mmCIF file of C-alpha atoms in Angstrom:
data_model
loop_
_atom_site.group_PDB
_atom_site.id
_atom_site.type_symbol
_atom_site.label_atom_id
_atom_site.label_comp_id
_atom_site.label_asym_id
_atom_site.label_seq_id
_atom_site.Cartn_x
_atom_site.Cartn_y
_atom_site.Cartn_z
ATOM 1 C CA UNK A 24 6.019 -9.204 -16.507
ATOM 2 C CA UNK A 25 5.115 -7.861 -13.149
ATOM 3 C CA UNK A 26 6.127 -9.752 -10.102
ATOM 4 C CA UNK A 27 2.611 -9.549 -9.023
ATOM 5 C CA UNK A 28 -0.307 -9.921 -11.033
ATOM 6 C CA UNK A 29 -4.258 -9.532 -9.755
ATOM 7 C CA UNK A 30 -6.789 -11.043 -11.760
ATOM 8 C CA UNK A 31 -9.528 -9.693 -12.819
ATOM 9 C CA UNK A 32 -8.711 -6.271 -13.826
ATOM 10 C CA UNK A 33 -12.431 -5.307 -13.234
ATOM 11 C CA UNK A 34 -15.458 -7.146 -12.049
ATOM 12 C CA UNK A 35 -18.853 -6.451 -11.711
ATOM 13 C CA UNK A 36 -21.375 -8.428 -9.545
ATOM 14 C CA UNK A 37 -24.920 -8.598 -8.488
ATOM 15 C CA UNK A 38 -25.507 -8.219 -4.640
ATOM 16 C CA UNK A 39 -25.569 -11.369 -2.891
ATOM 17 C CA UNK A 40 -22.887 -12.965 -5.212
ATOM 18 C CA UNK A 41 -19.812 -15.295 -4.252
ATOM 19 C CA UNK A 42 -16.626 -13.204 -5.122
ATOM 20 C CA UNK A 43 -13.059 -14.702 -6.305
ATOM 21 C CA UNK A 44 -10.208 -12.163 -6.654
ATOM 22 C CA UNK A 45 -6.654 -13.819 -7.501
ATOM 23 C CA UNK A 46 -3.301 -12.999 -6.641
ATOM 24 C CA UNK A 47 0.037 -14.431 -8.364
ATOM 25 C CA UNK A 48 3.177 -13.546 -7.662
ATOM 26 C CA UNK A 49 6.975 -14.845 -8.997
ATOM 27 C CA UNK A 50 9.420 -13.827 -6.155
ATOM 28 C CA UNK A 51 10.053 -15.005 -2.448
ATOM 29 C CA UNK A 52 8.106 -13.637 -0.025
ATOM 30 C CA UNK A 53 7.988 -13.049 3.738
ATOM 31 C CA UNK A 54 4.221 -12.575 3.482
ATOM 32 C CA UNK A 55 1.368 -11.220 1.489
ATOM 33 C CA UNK A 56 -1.116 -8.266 2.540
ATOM 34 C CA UNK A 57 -4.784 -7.715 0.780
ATOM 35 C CA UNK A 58 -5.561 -3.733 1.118
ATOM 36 C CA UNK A 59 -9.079 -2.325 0.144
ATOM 37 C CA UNK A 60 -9.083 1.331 -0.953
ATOM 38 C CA UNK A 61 -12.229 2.699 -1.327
ATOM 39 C CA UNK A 62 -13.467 5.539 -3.473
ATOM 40 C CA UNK A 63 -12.766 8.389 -1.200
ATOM 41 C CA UNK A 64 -9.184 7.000 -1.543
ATOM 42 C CA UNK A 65 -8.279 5.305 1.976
ATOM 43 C CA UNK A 66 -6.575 2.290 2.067
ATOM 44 C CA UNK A 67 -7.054 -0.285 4.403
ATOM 45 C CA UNK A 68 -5.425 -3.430 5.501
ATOM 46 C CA UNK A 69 -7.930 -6.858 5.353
ATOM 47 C CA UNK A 70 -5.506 -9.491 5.658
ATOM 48 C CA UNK A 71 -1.724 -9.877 6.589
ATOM 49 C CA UNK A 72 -0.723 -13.888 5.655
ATOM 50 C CA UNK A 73 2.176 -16.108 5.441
ATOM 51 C CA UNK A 74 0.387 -19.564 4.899
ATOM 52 C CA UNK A 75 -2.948 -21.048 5.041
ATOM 53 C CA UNK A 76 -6.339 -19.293 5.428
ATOM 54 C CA UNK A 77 -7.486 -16.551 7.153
ATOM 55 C CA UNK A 78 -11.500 -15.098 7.933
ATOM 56 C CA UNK A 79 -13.076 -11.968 8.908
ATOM 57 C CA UNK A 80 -16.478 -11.729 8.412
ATOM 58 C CA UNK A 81 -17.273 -12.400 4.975
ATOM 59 C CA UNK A 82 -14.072 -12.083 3.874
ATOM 60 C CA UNK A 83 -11.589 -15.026 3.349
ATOM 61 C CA UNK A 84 -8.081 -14.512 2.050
ATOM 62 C CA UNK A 85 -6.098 -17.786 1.354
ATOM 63 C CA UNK A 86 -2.350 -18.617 0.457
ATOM 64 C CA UNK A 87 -0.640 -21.223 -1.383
ATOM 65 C CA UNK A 88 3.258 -20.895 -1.013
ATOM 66 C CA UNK A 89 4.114 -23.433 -3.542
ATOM 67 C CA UNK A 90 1.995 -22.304 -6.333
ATOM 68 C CA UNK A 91 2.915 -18.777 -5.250
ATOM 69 C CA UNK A 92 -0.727 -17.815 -5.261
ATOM 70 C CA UNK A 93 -3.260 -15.804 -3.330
ATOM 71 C CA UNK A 94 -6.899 -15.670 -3.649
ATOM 72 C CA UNK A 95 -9.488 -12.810 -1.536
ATOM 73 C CA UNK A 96 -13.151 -14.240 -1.532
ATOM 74 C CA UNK A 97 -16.038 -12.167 -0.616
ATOM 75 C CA UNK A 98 -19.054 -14.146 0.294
ATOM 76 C CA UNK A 99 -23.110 -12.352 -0.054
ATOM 77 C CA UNK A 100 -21.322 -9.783 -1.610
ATOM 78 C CA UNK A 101 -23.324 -6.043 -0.788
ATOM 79 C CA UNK A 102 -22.701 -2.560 -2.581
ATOM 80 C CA UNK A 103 -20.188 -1.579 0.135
ATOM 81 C CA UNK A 104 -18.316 -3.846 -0.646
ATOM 82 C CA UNK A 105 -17.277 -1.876 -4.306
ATOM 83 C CA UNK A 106 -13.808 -0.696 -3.941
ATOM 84 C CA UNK A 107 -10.233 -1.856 -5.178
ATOM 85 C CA UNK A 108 -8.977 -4.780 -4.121
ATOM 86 C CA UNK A 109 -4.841 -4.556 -3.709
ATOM 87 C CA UNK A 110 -2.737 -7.408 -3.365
ATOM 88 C CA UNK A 111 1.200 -6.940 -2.131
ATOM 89 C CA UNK A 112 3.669 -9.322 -1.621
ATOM 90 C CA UNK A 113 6.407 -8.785 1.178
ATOM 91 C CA UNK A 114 10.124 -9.294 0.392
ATOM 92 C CA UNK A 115 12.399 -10.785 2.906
ATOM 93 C CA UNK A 116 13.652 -7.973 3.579
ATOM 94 C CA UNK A 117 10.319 -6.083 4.640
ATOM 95 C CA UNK A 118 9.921 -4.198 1.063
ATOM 96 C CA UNK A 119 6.235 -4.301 -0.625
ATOM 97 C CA UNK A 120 5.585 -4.687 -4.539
ATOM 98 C CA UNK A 121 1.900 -3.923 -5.606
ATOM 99 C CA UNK A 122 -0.343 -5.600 -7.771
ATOM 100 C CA UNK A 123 -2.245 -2.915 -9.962
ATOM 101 C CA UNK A 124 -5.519 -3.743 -8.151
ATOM 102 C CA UNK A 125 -9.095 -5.015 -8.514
ATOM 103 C CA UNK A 126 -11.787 -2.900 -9.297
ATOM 104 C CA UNK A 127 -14.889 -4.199 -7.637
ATOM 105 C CA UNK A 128 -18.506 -2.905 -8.587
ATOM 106 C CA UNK A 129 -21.152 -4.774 -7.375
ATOM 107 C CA UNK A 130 -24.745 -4.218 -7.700
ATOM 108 C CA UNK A 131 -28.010 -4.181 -5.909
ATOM 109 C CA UNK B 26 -4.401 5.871 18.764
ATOM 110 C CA UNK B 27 -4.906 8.616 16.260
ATOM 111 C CA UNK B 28 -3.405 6.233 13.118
ATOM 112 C CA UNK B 29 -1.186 7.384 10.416
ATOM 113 C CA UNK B 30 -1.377 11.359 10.418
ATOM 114 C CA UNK B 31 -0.067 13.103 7.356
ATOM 115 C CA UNK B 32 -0.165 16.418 6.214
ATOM 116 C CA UNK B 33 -1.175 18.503 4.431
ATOM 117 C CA UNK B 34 -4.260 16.508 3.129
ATOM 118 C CA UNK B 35 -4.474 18.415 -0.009
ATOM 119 C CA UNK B 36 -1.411 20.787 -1.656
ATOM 120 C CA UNK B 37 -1.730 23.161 -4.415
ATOM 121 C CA UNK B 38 1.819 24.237 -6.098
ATOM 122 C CA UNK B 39 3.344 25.515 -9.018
ATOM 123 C CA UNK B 40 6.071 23.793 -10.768
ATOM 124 C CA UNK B 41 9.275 24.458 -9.589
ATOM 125 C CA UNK B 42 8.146 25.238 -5.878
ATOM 126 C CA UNK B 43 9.102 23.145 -2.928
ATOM 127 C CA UNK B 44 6.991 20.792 -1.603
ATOM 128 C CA UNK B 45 7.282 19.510 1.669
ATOM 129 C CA UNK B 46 5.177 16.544 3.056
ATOM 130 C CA UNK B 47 4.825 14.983 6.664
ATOM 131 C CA UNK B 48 3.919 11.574 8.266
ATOM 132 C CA UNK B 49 3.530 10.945 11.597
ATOM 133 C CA UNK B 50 3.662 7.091 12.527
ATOM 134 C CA UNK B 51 1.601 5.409 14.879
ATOM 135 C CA UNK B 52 3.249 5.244 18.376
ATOM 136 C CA UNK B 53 5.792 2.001 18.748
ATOM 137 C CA UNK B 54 5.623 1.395 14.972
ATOM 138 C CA UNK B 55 9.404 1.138 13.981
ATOM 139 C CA UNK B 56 9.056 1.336 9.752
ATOM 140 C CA UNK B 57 8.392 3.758 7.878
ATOM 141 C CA UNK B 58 6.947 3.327 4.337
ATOM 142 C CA UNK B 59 6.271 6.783 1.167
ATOM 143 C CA UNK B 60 4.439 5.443 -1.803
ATOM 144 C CA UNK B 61 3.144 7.111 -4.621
ATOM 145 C CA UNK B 62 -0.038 6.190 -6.091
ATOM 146 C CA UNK B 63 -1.218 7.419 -9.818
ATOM 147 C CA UNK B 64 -3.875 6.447 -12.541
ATOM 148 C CA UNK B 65 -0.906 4.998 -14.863
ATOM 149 C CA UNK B 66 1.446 3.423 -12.587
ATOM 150 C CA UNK B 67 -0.935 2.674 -9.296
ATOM 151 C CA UNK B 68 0.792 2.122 -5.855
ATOM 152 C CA UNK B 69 4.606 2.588 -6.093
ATOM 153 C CA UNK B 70 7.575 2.564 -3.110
ATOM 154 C CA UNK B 71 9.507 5.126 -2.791
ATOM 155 C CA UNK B 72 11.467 4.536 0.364
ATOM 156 C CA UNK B 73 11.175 2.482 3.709
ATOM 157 C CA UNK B 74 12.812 3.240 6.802
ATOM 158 C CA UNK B 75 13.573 0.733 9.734
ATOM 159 C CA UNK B 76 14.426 2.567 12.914
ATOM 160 C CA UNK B 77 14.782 5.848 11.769
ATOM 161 C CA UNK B 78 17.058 4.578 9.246
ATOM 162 C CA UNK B 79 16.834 4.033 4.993
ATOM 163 C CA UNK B 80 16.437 0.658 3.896
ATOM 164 C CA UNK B 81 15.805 1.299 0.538
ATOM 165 C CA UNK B 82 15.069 3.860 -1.763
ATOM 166 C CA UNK B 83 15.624 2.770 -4.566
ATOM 167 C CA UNK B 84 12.104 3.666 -5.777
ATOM 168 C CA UNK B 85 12.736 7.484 -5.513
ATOM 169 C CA UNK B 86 12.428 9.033 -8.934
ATOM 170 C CA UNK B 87 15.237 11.085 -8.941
ATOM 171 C CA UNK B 88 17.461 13.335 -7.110
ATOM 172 C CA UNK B 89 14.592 16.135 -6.399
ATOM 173 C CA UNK B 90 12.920 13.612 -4.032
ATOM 174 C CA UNK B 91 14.637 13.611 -0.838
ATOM 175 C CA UNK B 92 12.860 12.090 2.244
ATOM 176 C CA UNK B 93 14.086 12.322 6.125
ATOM 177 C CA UNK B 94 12.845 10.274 9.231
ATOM 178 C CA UNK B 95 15.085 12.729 12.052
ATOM 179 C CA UNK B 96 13.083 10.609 14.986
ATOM 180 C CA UNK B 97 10.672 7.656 15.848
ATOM 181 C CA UNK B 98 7.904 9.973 15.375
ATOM 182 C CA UNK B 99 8.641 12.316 12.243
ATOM 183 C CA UNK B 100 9.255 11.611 8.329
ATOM 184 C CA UNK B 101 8.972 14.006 5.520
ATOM 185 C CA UNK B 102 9.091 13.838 1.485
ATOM 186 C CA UNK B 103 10.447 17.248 0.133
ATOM 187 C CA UNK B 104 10.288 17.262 -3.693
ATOM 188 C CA UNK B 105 12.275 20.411 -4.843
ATOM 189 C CA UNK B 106 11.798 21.468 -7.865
ATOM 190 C CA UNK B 107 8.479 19.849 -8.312
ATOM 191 C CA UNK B 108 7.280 19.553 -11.404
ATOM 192 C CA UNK B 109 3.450 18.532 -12.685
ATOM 193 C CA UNK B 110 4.608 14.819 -13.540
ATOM 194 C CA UNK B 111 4.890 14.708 -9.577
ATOM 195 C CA UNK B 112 0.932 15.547 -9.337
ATOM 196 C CA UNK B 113 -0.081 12.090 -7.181
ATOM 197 C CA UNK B 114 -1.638 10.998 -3.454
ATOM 198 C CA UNK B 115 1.653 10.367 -1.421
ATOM 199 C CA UNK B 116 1.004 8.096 1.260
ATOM 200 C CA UNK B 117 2.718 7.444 4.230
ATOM 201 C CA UNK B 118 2.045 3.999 6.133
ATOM 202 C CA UNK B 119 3.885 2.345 8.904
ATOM 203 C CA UNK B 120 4.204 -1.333 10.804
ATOM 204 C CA UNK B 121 5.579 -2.526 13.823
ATOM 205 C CA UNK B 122 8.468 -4.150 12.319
ATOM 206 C CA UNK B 123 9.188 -7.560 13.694
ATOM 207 C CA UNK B 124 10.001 -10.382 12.348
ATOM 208 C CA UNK B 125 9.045 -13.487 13.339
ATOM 209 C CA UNK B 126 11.057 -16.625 14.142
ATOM 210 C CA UNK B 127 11.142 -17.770 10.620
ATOM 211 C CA UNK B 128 12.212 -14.575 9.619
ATOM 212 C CA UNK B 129 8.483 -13.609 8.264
ATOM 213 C CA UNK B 130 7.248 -9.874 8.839
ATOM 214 C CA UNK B 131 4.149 -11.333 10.832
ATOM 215 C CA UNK B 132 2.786 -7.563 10.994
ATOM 216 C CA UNK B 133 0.275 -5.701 8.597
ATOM 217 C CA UNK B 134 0.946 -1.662 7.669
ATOM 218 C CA UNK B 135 -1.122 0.932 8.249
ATOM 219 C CA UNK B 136 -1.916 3.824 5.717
ATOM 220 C CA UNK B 137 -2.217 7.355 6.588
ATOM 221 C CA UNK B 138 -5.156 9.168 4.552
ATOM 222 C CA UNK B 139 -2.537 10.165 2.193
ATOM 223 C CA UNK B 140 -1.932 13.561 0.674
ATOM 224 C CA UNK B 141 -3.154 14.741 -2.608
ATOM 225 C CA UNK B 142 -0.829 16.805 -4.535
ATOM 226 C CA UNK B 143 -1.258 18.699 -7.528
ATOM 227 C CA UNK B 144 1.655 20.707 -9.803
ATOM 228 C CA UNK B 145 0.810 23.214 -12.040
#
């Protein structure tokens, strides 16, 4: 079993929907990041969190320590918004472990 | 700031050829991060440094992966012999590295455009 697990594997939308991608993870952790690589292949950082909730735009990312869970919401979800969705957990000692990613297509 | 530079963006070798990759970190950024990203096994570490020095590398395939941060502002990934297996996007990425006051790294990384390498 992985220490981090995404869920779903792959999702598919229609433009305008509510988006729920989940993160799980079994180890400690100093904090979890949510990266978005998109199909050209960049990766970029949405969210760096240690506890609670966090917003940009119409993106929320929330944690719960105890239940060792992560979710990324995406709300009025457009088109550009299809890309893979990466969760990673931070070790105490600063090391990241990868989920194996989201694939997010949404639709017009 | 320019971000994570890397380079080359693209490399074309044959097996058994050295390859030699390069990262630049963004200025004041104090780790240092190679991962490996393929189809089968997605994003993998291969080594982190923290001040110009290895943390851990225990995600470095094997001995022809060696990888060398000589100053604040320099790392490279030298794969010698390479073989096709190695064919991946290498990317570098780097983070101010502080931790906060209950010992949390409080800070996000940042990804160079990574480079695309392909053994023949």
């Amino acid at each position: 079993k992985n220490e981090v697990e995404q869920s779903p594997q792959n999702l598919t939308a229609q433009e305008g929907e509510f988006i729920t991608i989940n993160c799980s993870y079994s180890v400690g952790i100093s904090a979890l990041h949510w990266l978005q690589q998109h199909p050209g292949g960049g990766i970029v950082s949405l969210f760096m969190l240690s506890s609670g909730k966090k917003k940009h735009g119409r993106l929320i990312a929330t944690i719960n320590i105890q239940e060792k869970h992560s979710s990324l919401h995406i709300t009025a979800s457009h088109p550009r918004d299809s890309a893979v969705y990466i969760c990673a957990v931070i070790g105490y000692a600063g090391k990241s472990t990868f989920g194996d990613g989201t694939t997010l297509t949404v639709k017009p | 700031d320019a971000g994570v530079i890397q380079s080359p963006r693209h490399e074309v070798t044959e097996m058994g050829q050295e390859v030699t990759l390069r990262c630049k970190p963004i200025s004041g950024h104090n780790s240092l991060f190679w991962y490996r990203q393929t189809m089968m096994r997605g994003l993998e570490l291969l080594i982190y440094f923290n001040n110009n020095v290895p943390i851990d590398d225990s995600g470095m395939p094997e001995d022809r992966f060696s990888a060398k941060m000589p100053n604040a502002s320099f790392s490279t990934l030298k794969i010698q012999p390479s073989e096709p297996r190695d064919s991946a996007v290498y990317f570098c990425a780097s983070r101010r590295g502080q931790q906060g006051q209950l010992m949390r790294w409080n800070n996000e990384q940042f990804f160079g455009p990574g480079t695309r390498l392909t053994v023949l």
